[in-house]
């Protein structure tokens, strides 16, 4: 199970990755993979086993970093969804990128085969390698794909044979697979969203986490000349915008927004989050996942109230004021030791209260939008 708010379980048939853009800098999966490697290395030699995480990270200036190595998990991991009858939402490859350049097509085929054989589950896939995702899915636009039979083999067959008699429909796009891209700012949204919209998918979504700058989803500029501007929320003609022909219209179904957490976290400006919330008001599902480590002034501190301001308690540390009024003195949070703070380019103050304390209320509201599934 997982604590990620917008899913239920993670499923990691492939592990390992490499940095693709600024949003990867403080990747939690790098730190987690390094911990898994360290736990295995800490075992007595007689208890150590070859582990598929081995060699996926290394230390750089004292911190974990991806090496670029990717590894396929053992078959019992790959087939885990086949053994779960309860309908479950899976985040696929939280510890890697399914469309990483080093992941062979036949590994991806196996994962899609498992997903096709589990129509009771929903699978959510996020990538920063949108061009490869588009190419891979376009090549598999065929009914009854042979990969279900040709690539599930060996030890996996016992599990597969139990469900093959259900009359599985392997027509692409699989209705239980949601495809998404990560975009931390406008540049990455421009680079990745056009390929996502041109990819066959039942549901298309964007994870704007960590959000490091504003994104206007209604003005996505298509590379290389950036003269073509598309509205990713209302939809546009894929063929007209990309290949010069075709009538299919595609749009985003869901947008997740979140700030960064963990060591070295960068702050989320509230205006960036508000702008995306307001864009989604036209009918796109919106999920505000978290503020991350920093809570802006003017937002709600869970269990306290709206942060009205702050006062220094020592150099670089502030106590927070809340619930004040013209005729009532404010109360204080973190009054003993204070919290660190930072300011954005416009002077907006944000306080480093930690992910748990910052919570996930945007202007006092919890946003839990999910896409409507169905054609």
mmCIF file of C-alpha atoms in Angstrom:
data_model
loop_
_atom_site.group_PDB
_atom_site.id
_atom_site.type_symbol
_atom_site.label_atom_id
_atom_site.label_comp_id
_atom_site.label_asym_id
_atom_site.label_seq_id
_atom_site.Cartn_x
_atom_site.Cartn_y
_atom_site.Cartn_z
ATOM 1 C CA UNK A 1 0.000 0.000 0.000
ATOM 2 C CA UNK A 2 1.053 3.629 -0.341
ATOM 3 C CA UNK A 3 0.420 6.992 1.293
ATOM 4 C CA UNK A 4 0.180 8.729 -2.102
ATOM 5 C CA UNK A 5 -3.200 10.424 -1.874
ATOM 6 C CA UNK A 6 -4.406 9.830 -5.425
ATOM 7 C CA UNK A 7 -3.806 6.091 -5.649
ATOM 8 C CA UNK A 8 -4.089 2.929 -3.538
ATOM 9 C CA UNK A 9 -1.059 0.745 -4.246
ATOM 10 C CA UNK A 10 2.244 1.032 -6.068
ATOM 11 C CA UNK A 11 3.425 -1.652 -8.494
ATOM 12 C CA UNK A 12 7.089 -1.643 -9.489
ATOM 13 C CA UNK A 13 7.958 -4.255 -12.133
ATOM 14 C CA UNK A 14 10.937 -2.074 -13.134
ATOM 15 C CA UNK A 15 13.257 -0.080 -10.858
ATOM 16 C CA UNK A 16 15.997 2.458 -11.551
ATOM 17 C CA UNK A 17 16.025 5.677 -13.541
ATOM 18 C CA UNK A 18 18.038 8.779 -14.452
ATOM 19 C CA UNK A 19 17.430 12.510 -14.115
ATOM 20 C CA UNK A 20 15.392 14.044 -16.920
ATOM 21 C CA UNK A 21 14.631 17.632 -15.836
ATOM 22 C CA UNK A 22 14.682 19.942 -12.782
ATOM 23 C CA UNK A 23 11.686 18.208 -11.238
ATOM 24 C CA UNK A 24 13.895 15.134 -10.700
ATOM 25 C CA UNK A 25 16.482 16.906 -8.539
ATOM 26 C CA UNK A 26 15.073 15.801 -5.185
ATOM 27 C CA UNK A 27 13.403 12.585 -6.392
ATOM 28 C CA UNK A 28 12.081 10.591 -3.429
ATOM 29 C CA UNK A 29 12.481 7.344 -5.380
ATOM 30 C CA UNK A 30 16.268 7.849 -5.538
ATOM 31 C CA UNK A 31 16.426 8.076 -1.758
ATOM 32 C CA UNK A 32 14.131 5.102 -1.293
ATOM 33 C CA UNK A 33 16.092 2.948 -3.737
ATOM 34 C CA UNK A 34 19.316 3.831 -1.931
ATOM 35 C CA UNK A 35 17.770 2.787 1.394
ATOM 36 C CA UNK A 36 16.688 -0.553 -0.065
ATOM 37 C CA UNK A 37 20.214 -1.137 -1.391
ATOM 38 C CA UNK A 38 21.697 -0.188 1.982
ATOM 39 C CA UNK A 39 19.394 -2.531 3.887
ATOM 40 C CA UNK A 40 20.456 -5.442 1.708
ATOM 41 C CA UNK A 41 24.136 -4.517 2.060
ATOM 42 C CA UNK A 42 23.766 -4.338 5.849
ATOM 43 C CA UNK A 43 22.724 -7.970 6.096
ATOM 44 C CA UNK A 44 25.222 -10.602 7.133
ATOM 45 C CA UNK A 45 26.995 -11.991 4.043
ATOM 46 C CA UNK A 46 25.247 -15.330 4.500
ATOM 47 C CA UNK A 47 21.844 -13.628 4.293
ATOM 48 C CA UNK A 48 22.479 -11.341 1.332
ATOM 49 C CA UNK A 49 20.887 -12.099 -1.991
ATOM 50 C CA UNK A 50 21.214 -10.572 -5.433
ATOM 51 C CA UNK A 51 18.634 -7.783 -5.417
ATOM 52 C CA UNK A 52 17.160 -6.039 -8.435
ATOM 53 C CA UNK A 53 17.779 -2.638 -6.761
ATOM 54 C CA UNK A 54 21.526 -3.284 -6.522
ATOM 55 C CA UNK A 55 23.504 -0.749 -8.548
ATOM 56 C CA UNK A 56 20.575 1.553 -9.314
ATOM 57 C CA UNK A 57 21.956 4.385 -7.140
ATOM 58 C CA UNK A 58 25.283 5.791 -5.987
ATOM 59 C CA UNK A 59 26.434 8.507 -3.597
ATOM 60 C CA UNK A 60 27.155 11.950 -5.044
ATOM 61 C CA UNK A 61 28.278 14.583 -2.543
ATOM 62 C CA UNK A 62 26.736 12.482 0.198
ATOM 63 C CA UNK A 63 23.320 12.136 -1.432
ATOM 64 C CA UNK A 64 21.679 9.331 -3.413
ATOM 65 C CA UNK A 65 21.699 9.658 -7.201
ATOM 66 C CA UNK A 66 20.465 7.405 -9.966
ATOM 67 C CA UNK A 67 23.157 5.578 -11.920
ATOM 68 C CA UNK A 68 20.955 5.091 -14.981
ATOM 69 C CA UNK A 69 20.750 1.340 -14.451
ATOM 70 C CA UNK A 70 17.260 -0.162 -14.737
ATOM 71 C CA UNK A 71 16.285 -3.652 -13.646
ATOM 72 C CA UNK A 72 13.300 -5.952 -14.128
ATOM 73 C CA UNK A 73 11.764 -7.193 -10.897
ATOM 74 C CA UNK A 74 11.267 -10.939 -10.280
ATOM 75 C CA UNK A 75 8.194 -12.578 -11.796
ATOM 76 C CA UNK A 76 6.323 -12.668 -8.478
ATOM 77 C CA UNK A 77 6.411 -8.832 -8.484
ATOM 78 C CA UNK A 78 5.397 -8.592 -12.125
ATOM 79 C CA UNK A 79 2.391 -10.871 -11.627
ATOM 80 C CA UNK A 80 1.220 -9.452 -8.281
ATOM 81 C CA UNK A 81 -1.894 -7.697 -9.723
ATOM 82 C CA UNK A 82 -3.003 -11.019 -11.222
ATOM 83 C CA UNK A 83 -3.300 -12.460 -7.729
ATOM 84 C CA UNK A 84 -5.360 -9.580 -6.312
ATOM 85 C CA UNK A 85 -9.092 -9.956 -6.908
ATOM 86 C CA UNK A 86 -10.219 -6.762 -5.132
ATOM 87 C CA UNK A 87 -10.464 -3.877 -7.638
ATOM 88 C CA UNK A 88 -7.485 -1.662 -6.888
ATOM 89 C CA UNK A 89 -5.918 1.501 -8.288
ATOM 90 C CA UNK A 90 -2.194 0.991 -8.958
ATOM 91 C CA UNK A 91 0.440 3.646 -9.553
ATOM 92 C CA UNK A 92 2.762 1.888 -11.998
ATOM 93 C CA UNK A 93 6.528 2.207 -11.536
ATOM 94 C CA UNK A 94 6.779 4.747 -8.748
ATOM 95 C CA UNK A 95 10.451 3.677 -8.563
ATOM 96 C CA UNK A 96 11.251 4.167 -12.239
ATOM 97 C CA UNK A 97 9.920 5.527 -15.516
ATOM 98 C CA UNK A 98 8.151 2.876 -17.591
ATOM 99 C CA UNK A 99 9.268 4.585 -20.804
ATOM 100 C CA UNK A 100 12.868 5.219 -19.762
ATOM 101 C CA UNK A 101 15.221 4.855 -22.728
ATOM 102 C CA UNK A 102 16.919 1.827 -21.136
ATOM 103 C CA UNK A 103 13.728 -0.170 -20.558
ATOM 104 C CA UNK A 104 13.344 -2.697 -23.410
ATOM 105 C CA UNK A 105 10.036 -2.861 -25.272
ATOM 106 C CA UNK A 106 9.522 -6.472 -24.237
ATOM 107 C CA UNK A 107 9.574 -5.474 -20.538
ATOM 108 C CA UNK A 108 6.915 -2.864 -21.251
ATOM 109 C CA UNK A 109 4.959 -5.469 -23.230
ATOM 110 C CA UNK A 110 4.904 -7.755 -20.204
ATOM 111 C CA UNK A 111 3.560 -5.006 -17.971
ATOM 112 C CA UNK A 112 0.840 -4.071 -20.444
ATOM 113 C CA UNK A 113 -0.026 -7.741 -20.762
ATOM 114 C CA UNK A 114 -0.545 -7.999 -17.011
ATOM 115 C CA UNK A 115 -2.659 -4.829 -17.057
ATOM 116 C CA UNK A 116 -4.768 -6.235 -19.894
ATOM 117 C CA UNK A 117 -5.300 -9.421 -17.892
ATOM 118 C CA UNK A 118 -6.528 -7.417 -14.858
ATOM 119 C CA UNK A 119 -9.590 -5.478 -16.061
ATOM 120 C CA UNK A 120 -10.786 -5.225 -12.436
ATOM 121 C CA UNK A 121 -7.875 -2.897 -11.606
ATOM 122 C CA UNK A 122 -7.009 0.644 -12.684
ATOM 123 C CA UNK A 123 -3.390 1.377 -13.596
ATOM 124 C CA UNK A 124 -1.929 4.911 -13.544
ATOM 125 C CA UNK A 125 1.280 5.465 -15.529
ATOM 126 C CA UNK A 126 3.384 8.634 -15.299
ATOM 127 C CA UNK A 127 6.358 9.402 -17.514
ATOM 128 C CA UNK A 128 8.751 12.195 -18.367
ATOM 129 C CA UNK A 129 9.523 10.422 -21.665
ATOM 130 C CA UNK A 130 6.346 11.315 -23.532
ATOM 131 C CA UNK A 131 7.683 10.819 -27.097
ATOM 132 C CA UNK A 132 8.550 7.196 -26.403
ATOM 133 C CA UNK A 133 5.188 6.570 -24.743
ATOM 134 C CA UNK A 134 3.419 7.988 -27.790
ATOM 135 C CA UNK A 135 5.446 5.843 -30.183
ATOM 136 C CA UNK A 136 5.016 2.669 -28.140
ATOM 137 C CA UNK A 137 1.228 2.984 -27.820
ATOM 138 C CA UNK A 138 0.751 4.010 -31.445
ATOM 139 C CA UNK A 139 2.517 0.846 -32.593
ATOM 140 C CA UNK A 140 0.192 -1.307 -30.494
ATOM 141 C CA UNK A 141 -3.107 0.006 -31.784
ATOM 142 C CA UNK A 142 -4.324 -3.449 -32.749
ATOM 143 C CA UNK A 143 -6.993 -5.852 -31.475
ATOM 144 C CA UNK A 144 -5.987 -9.004 -29.601
ATOM 145 C CA UNK A 145 -2.326 -8.077 -29.371
ATOM 146 C CA UNK A 146 -0.080 -11.120 -29.583
ATOM 147 C CA UNK A 147 1.998 -9.857 -26.670
ATOM 148 C CA UNK A 148 -0.522 -11.376 -24.264
ATOM 149 C CA UNK A 149 0.453 -14.798 -25.438
ATOM 150 C CA UNK A 150 3.975 -14.477 -26.777
ATOM 151 C CA UNK A 151 5.608 -12.543 -23.963
ATOM 152 C CA UNK A 152 4.018 -13.987 -20.833
ATOM 153 C CA UNK A 153 6.017 -17.139 -20.488
ATOM 154 C CA UNK A 154 8.014 -19.397 -18.191
ATOM 155 C CA UNK A 155 7.187 -19.089 -14.475
ATOM 156 C CA UNK A 156 4.482 -16.524 -15.241
ATOM 157 C CA UNK A 157 2.302 -18.877 -17.235
ATOM 158 C CA UNK A 158 0.788 -20.590 -14.213
ATOM 159 C CA UNK A 159 -0.641 -17.282 -13.043
ATOM 160 C CA UNK A 160 -1.653 -16.210 -16.535
ATOM 161 C CA UNK A 161 -3.491 -19.411 -17.406
ATOM 162 C CA UNK A 162 -5.852 -18.858 -14.462
ATOM 163 C CA UNK A 163 -7.255 -15.708 -16.065
ATOM 164 C CA UNK A 164 -6.894 -16.419 -19.780
ATOM 165 C CA UNK A 165 -10.304 -18.115 -19.873
ATOM 166 C CA UNK A 166 -12.082 -14.883 -18.869
ATOM 167 C CA UNK A 167 -12.189 -13.640 -22.465
ATOM 168 C CA UNK A 168 -9.865 -10.700 -21.925
ATOM 169 C CA UNK A 169 -10.211 -7.841 -24.416
ATOM 170 C CA UNK A 170 -6.718 -6.583 -25.247
ATOM 171 C CA UNK A 171 -7.816 -3.849 -27.630
ATOM 172 C CA UNK A 172 -5.774 -0.669 -27.270
ATOM 173 C CA UNK A 173 -6.102 1.729 -25.615
ATOM 174 C CA UNK A 174 -6.780 -0.430 -22.582
ATOM 175 C CA UNK A 175 -9.784 1.078 -20.770
ATOM 176 C CA UNK A 176 -8.259 0.437 -17.331
ATOM 177 C CA UNK A 177 -4.930 2.187 -18.051
ATOM 178 C CA UNK A 178 -4.533 5.934 -17.445
ATOM 179 C CA UNK A 179 -1.564 7.608 -19.107
ATOM 180 C CA UNK A 180 0.069 10.737 -17.733
ATOM 181 C CA UNK A 181 3.128 12.952 -17.857
ATOM 182 C CA UNK A 182 4.953 14.881 -15.153
ATOM 183 C CA UNK A 183 5.427 18.600 -15.808
ATOM 184 C CA UNK A 184 7.011 20.926 -13.275
ATOM 185 C CA UNK A 185 6.805 24.159 -15.268
ATOM 186 C CA UNK A 186 5.589 25.658 -18.535
ATOM 187 C CA UNK A 187 8.591 24.504 -20.555
ATOM 188 C CA UNK A 188 8.101 20.843 -19.605
ATOM 189 C CA UNK A 189 4.353 21.104 -20.101
ATOM 190 C CA UNK A 190 4.979 22.421 -23.620
ATOM 191 C CA UNK A 191 7.428 19.611 -24.332
ATOM 192 C CA UNK A 192 5.367 16.696 -23.005
ATOM 193 C CA UNK A 193 1.654 17.464 -23.227
ATOM 194 C CA UNK A 194 1.377 17.413 -27.066
ATOM 195 C CA UNK A 195 2.776 13.869 -27.141
ATOM 196 C CA UNK A 196 0.437 12.830 -24.325
ATOM 197 C CA UNK A 197 -2.597 14.181 -26.186
ATOM 198 C CA UNK A 198 -1.487 12.360 -29.322
ATOM 199 C CA UNK A 199 -1.144 9.064 -27.437
ATOM 200 C CA UNK A 200 -4.066 6.597 -27.514
ATOM 201 C CA UNK A 201 -5.405 6.515 -23.939
ATOM 202 C CA UNK A 202 -8.625 6.016 -22.006
ATOM 203 C CA UNK A 203 -7.637 8.752 -19.540
ATOM 204 C CA UNK A 204 -4.897 11.379 -19.920
ATOM 205 C CA UNK A 205 -3.519 13.266 -16.941
ATOM 206 C CA UNK A 206 -0.725 15.548 -15.772
ATOM 207 C CA UNK A 207 1.105 15.482 -12.460
ATOM 208 C CA UNK A 208 2.342 19.013 -11.846
ATOM 209 C CA UNK A 209 4.454 17.915 -8.885
ATOM 210 C CA UNK A 210 6.743 19.300 -7.774
ATOM 211 C CA UNK A 211 5.285 22.439 -9.300
ATOM 212 C CA UNK A 212 8.268 24.773 -9.763
ATOM 213 C CA UNK A 213 6.667 27.491 -11.857
ATOM 214 C CA UNK A 214 3.347 28.593 -13.364
ATOM 215 C CA UNK A 215 1.668 26.496 -16.076
ATOM 216 C CA UNK A 216 -1.023 27.712 -18.455
ATOM 217 C CA UNK A 217 -2.648 24.568 -19.819
ATOM 218 C CA UNK A 218 -4.724 26.658 -22.208
ATOM 219 C CA UNK A 219 -1.618 27.922 -24.026
ATOM 220 C CA UNK A 220 0.634 24.941 -24.694
ATOM 221 C CA UNK A 221 3.194 25.780 -27.352
ATOM 222 C CA UNK A 222 4.244 22.903 -29.600
ATOM 223 C CA UNK A 223 7.953 22.545 -30.374
ATOM 224 C CA UNK A 224 10.119 23.089 -32.340
ATOM 225 C CA UNK A 225 8.968 26.521 -33.514
ATOM 226 C CA UNK A 226 6.462 27.105 -30.667
ATOM 227 C CA UNK A 227 4.165 29.017 -33.021
ATOM 228 C CA UNK A 228 1.334 26.500 -32.675
ATOM 229 C CA UNK A 229 -0.598 27.050 -29.449
ATOM 230 C CA UNK A 230 -3.080 24.495 -28.191
ATOM 231 C CA UNK A 231 -5.644 24.403 -25.416
ATOM 232 C CA UNK A 232 -5.052 21.148 -23.541
ATOM 233 C CA UNK A 233 -8.191 21.524 -21.425
ATOM 234 C CA UNK A 234 -10.767 22.024 -24.176
ATOM 235 C CA UNK A 235 -9.084 19.679 -26.646
ATOM 236 C CA UNK A 236 -7.697 20.190 -30.102
ATOM 237 C CA UNK A 237 -7.423 18.266 -33.349
ATOM 238 C CA UNK A 238 -4.431 15.955 -32.920
ATOM 239 C CA UNK A 239 -3.857 15.509 -36.611
ATOM 240 C CA UNK A 240 -4.269 19.197 -37.433
ATOM 241 C CA UNK A 241 -1.801 20.287 -34.763
ATOM 242 C CA UNK A 242 0.846 17.610 -35.092
ATOM 243 C CA UNK A 243 0.701 15.642 -38.328
ATOM 244 C CA UNK A 244 -1.487 17.774 -40.587
ATOM 245 C CA UNK A 245 -4.441 15.402 -40.833
ATOM 246 C CA UNK A 246 -7.024 13.662 -38.713
ATOM 247 C CA UNK A 247 -10.077 14.726 -36.743
ATOM 248 C CA UNK A 248 -9.751 13.070 -33.335
ATOM 249 C CA UNK A 249 -9.980 15.529 -30.468
ATOM 250 C CA UNK A 250 -8.156 14.939 -27.211
ATOM 251 C CA UNK A 251 -7.865 16.824 -23.943
ATOM 252 C CA UNK A 252 -6.590 16.369 -20.424
ATOM 253 C CA UNK A 253 -8.937 14.570 -18.053
ATOM 254 C CA UNK A 254 -7.141 15.192 -14.766
ATOM 255 C CA UNK A 255 -4.483 17.469 -13.271
ATOM 256 C CA UNK A 256 -2.638 16.765 -10.016
ATOM 257 C CA UNK A 257 -0.818 19.655 -8.328
ATOM 258 C CA UNK A 258 1.657 19.411 -5.479
ATOM 259 C CA UNK A 259 4.590 21.061 -3.782
ATOM 260 C CA UNK A 260 7.901 19.380 -3.060
ATOM 261 C CA UNK A 261 8.703 17.590 0.191
ATOM 262 C CA UNK A 262 11.830 16.099 1.693
ATOM 263 C CA UNK A 263 15.427 17.367 1.937
ATOM 264 C CA UNK A 264 16.134 20.411 -0.219
ATOM 265 C CA UNK A 265 12.456 20.957 -1.045
ATOM 266 C CA UNK A 266 11.616 23.982 -3.176
ATOM 267 C CA UNK A 267 8.550 26.120 -2.336
ATOM 268 C CA UNK A 268 5.244 26.238 -4.198
ATOM 269 C CA UNK A 269 3.886 29.729 -4.846
ATOM 270 C CA UNK A 270 0.158 29.801 -4.005
ATOM 271 C CA UNK A 271 -0.649 31.776 -7.158
ATOM 272 C CA UNK A 272 0.691 28.927 -9.329
ATOM 273 C CA UNK A 273 -1.611 26.476 -7.571
ATOM 274 C CA UNK A 274 -4.599 28.847 -7.705
ATOM 275 C CA UNK A 275 -4.154 29.454 -11.424
ATOM 276 C CA UNK A 276 -4.302 25.736 -12.218
ATOM 277 C CA UNK A 277 -7.294 25.274 -9.912
ATOM 278 C CA UNK A 278 -9.109 28.063 -11.744
ATOM 279 C CA UNK A 279 -8.218 26.647 -15.163
ATOM 280 C CA UNK A 280 -9.690 23.275 -14.141
ATOM 281 C CA UNK A 281 -12.980 24.904 -13.129
ATOM 282 C CA UNK A 282 -14.138 24.522 -16.747
ATOM 283 C CA UNK A 283 -14.563 20.774 -16.259
ATOM 284 C CA UNK A 284 -11.175 19.084 -15.779
ATOM 285 C CA UNK A 285 -10.731 17.069 -12.580
ATOM 286 C CA UNK A 286 -8.358 18.796 -10.150
ATOM 287 C CA UNK A 287 -6.461 17.164 -7.288
ATOM 288 C CA UNK A 288 -4.366 19.289 -4.941
ATOM 289 C CA UNK A 289 -2.022 16.766 -3.367
ATOM 290 C CA UNK A 290 0.038 18.799 -0.913
ATOM 291 C CA UNK A 291 1.846 22.054 -0.171
ATOM 292 C CA UNK A 292 5.039 20.127 0.550
ATOM 293 C CA UNK A 293 7.503 21.451 3.105
ATOM 294 C CA UNK A 294 6.453 25.106 2.798
ATOM 295 C CA UNK A 295 3.136 26.714 3.765
ATOM 296 C CA UNK A 296 2.476 30.227 2.392
ATOM 297 C CA UNK A 297 1.201 33.099 4.480
ATOM 298 C CA UNK A 298 -2.566 33.376 4.052
ATOM 299 C CA UNK A 299 -3.083 29.592 3.941
ATOM 300 C CA UNK A 300 -4.620 27.361 6.605
ATOM 301 C CA UNK A 301 -2.319 25.647 9.084
ATOM 302 C CA UNK A 302 -4.286 22.448 9.856
ATOM 303 C CA UNK A 303 -5.431 22.391 13.465
ATOM 304 C CA UNK A 304 -4.787 26.118 13.877
ATOM 305 C CA UNK A 305 -6.113 28.544 11.303
ATOM 306 C CA UNK A 306 -5.121 30.992 8.579
ATOM 307 C CA UNK A 307 -1.504 32.137 8.843
ATOM 308 C CA UNK A 308 -1.683 35.930 9.157
ATOM 309 C CA UNK A 309 1.978 36.736 9.619
ATOM 310 C CA UNK A 310 5.082 35.891 11.599
ATOM 311 C CA UNK A 311 7.563 37.259 14.114
ATOM 312 C CA UNK A 312 11.229 36.364 14.476
ATOM 313 C CA UNK A 313 12.156 34.253 17.499
ATOM 314 C CA UNK A 314 15.821 33.928 16.541
ATOM 315 C CA UNK A 315 17.905 34.593 13.420
ATOM 316 C CA UNK A 316 16.352 32.749 10.479
ATOM 317 C CA UNK A 317 13.417 31.380 12.541
ATOM 318 C CA UNK A 318 9.889 32.709 12.963
ATOM 319 C CA UNK A 319 6.788 31.959 15.004
ATOM 320 C CA UNK A 320 3.529 32.059 13.075
ATOM 321 C CA UNK A 321 0.470 34.199 13.892
ATOM 322 C CA UNK A 322 -3.050 32.885 13.368
ATOM 323 C CA UNK A 323 -6.643 33.658 14.407
ATOM 324 C CA UNK A 324 -5.991 37.326 15.089
ATOM 325 C CA UNK A 325 -8.512 40.136 14.614
ATOM 326 C CA UNK A 326 -8.640 43.908 15.229
ATOM 327 C CA UNK A 327 -9.920 43.284 18.767
ATOM 328 C CA UNK A 328 -8.137 40.010 19.543
ATOM 329 C CA UNK A 329 -4.446 39.194 19.783
ATOM 330 C CA UNK A 330 -3.295 36.401 17.480
ATOM 331 C CA UNK A 331 -2.295 32.972 18.666
ATOM 332 C CA UNK A 332 1.114 31.588 17.806
ATOM 333 C CA UNK A 333 2.371 28.357 16.321
ATOM 334 C CA UNK A 334 5.964 27.132 16.572
ATOM 335 C CA UNK A 335 6.496 29.858 19.157
ATOM 336 C CA UNK A 336 9.346 28.143 21.008
ATOM 337 C CA UNK A 337 11.841 27.254 18.301
ATOM 338 C CA UNK A 338 10.230 28.880 15.290
ATOM 339 C CA UNK A 339 10.418 27.623 11.697
ATOM 340 C CA UNK A 340 12.592 28.489 8.743
ATOM 341 C CA UNK A 341 11.172 30.607 5.950
ATOM 342 C CA UNK A 342 11.799 31.780 2.426
ATOM 343 C CA UNK A 343 10.325 34.365 0.094
ATOM 344 C CA UNK A 344 9.403 34.259 -3.564
ATOM 345 C CA UNK A 345 10.448 36.859 -6.122
ATOM 346 C CA UNK A 346 7.301 38.882 -5.410
ATOM 347 C CA UNK A 347 7.982 38.923 -1.654
ATOM 348 C CA UNK A 348 5.439 36.240 -0.757
ATOM 349 C CA UNK A 349 6.549 34.534 2.477
ATOM 350 C CA UNK A 350 6.471 30.760 2.906
ATOM 351 C CA UNK A 351 7.247 28.890 6.104
ATOM 352 C CA UNK A 352 9.056 25.556 6.349
ATOM 353 C CA UNK A 353 6.604 23.772 8.655
ATOM 354 C CA UNK A 354 7.039 20.286 7.105
ATOM 355 C CA UNK A 355 4.794 18.265 4.817
ATOM 356 C CA UNK A 356 2.492 16.918 7.528
ATOM 357 C CA UNK A 357 1.882 20.290 9.164
ATOM 358 C CA UNK A 358 1.434 22.088 5.826
ATOM 359 C CA UNK A 359 -1.345 19.725 4.790
ATOM 360 C CA UNK A 360 -3.241 19.915 1.506
ATOM 361 C CA UNK A 361 -5.831 22.669 1.867
ATOM 362 C CA UNK A 362 -5.719 25.227 -0.938
ATOM 363 C CA UNK A 363 -7.403 28.411 0.298
ATOM 364 C CA UNK A 364 -9.129 26.314 2.952
ATOM 365 C CA UNK A 365 -10.518 23.704 0.535
ATOM 366 C CA UNK A 366 -9.421 20.102 -0.021
ATOM 367 C CA UNK A 367 -9.473 19.292 -3.740
ATOM 368 C CA UNK A 368 -9.907 15.573 -4.461
ATOM 369 C CA UNK A 369 -11.073 15.578 -8.067
ATOM 370 C CA UNK A 370 -10.733 12.340 -10.033
ATOM 371 C CA UNK A 371 -11.406 11.791 -13.737
ATOM 372 C CA UNK A 372 -14.727 10.425 -14.895
ATOM 373 C CA UNK A 373 -14.093 7.080 -16.520
ATOM 374 C CA UNK A 374 -16.245 6.067 -19.432
ATOM 375 C CA UNK A 375 -16.524 6.687 -23.138
#
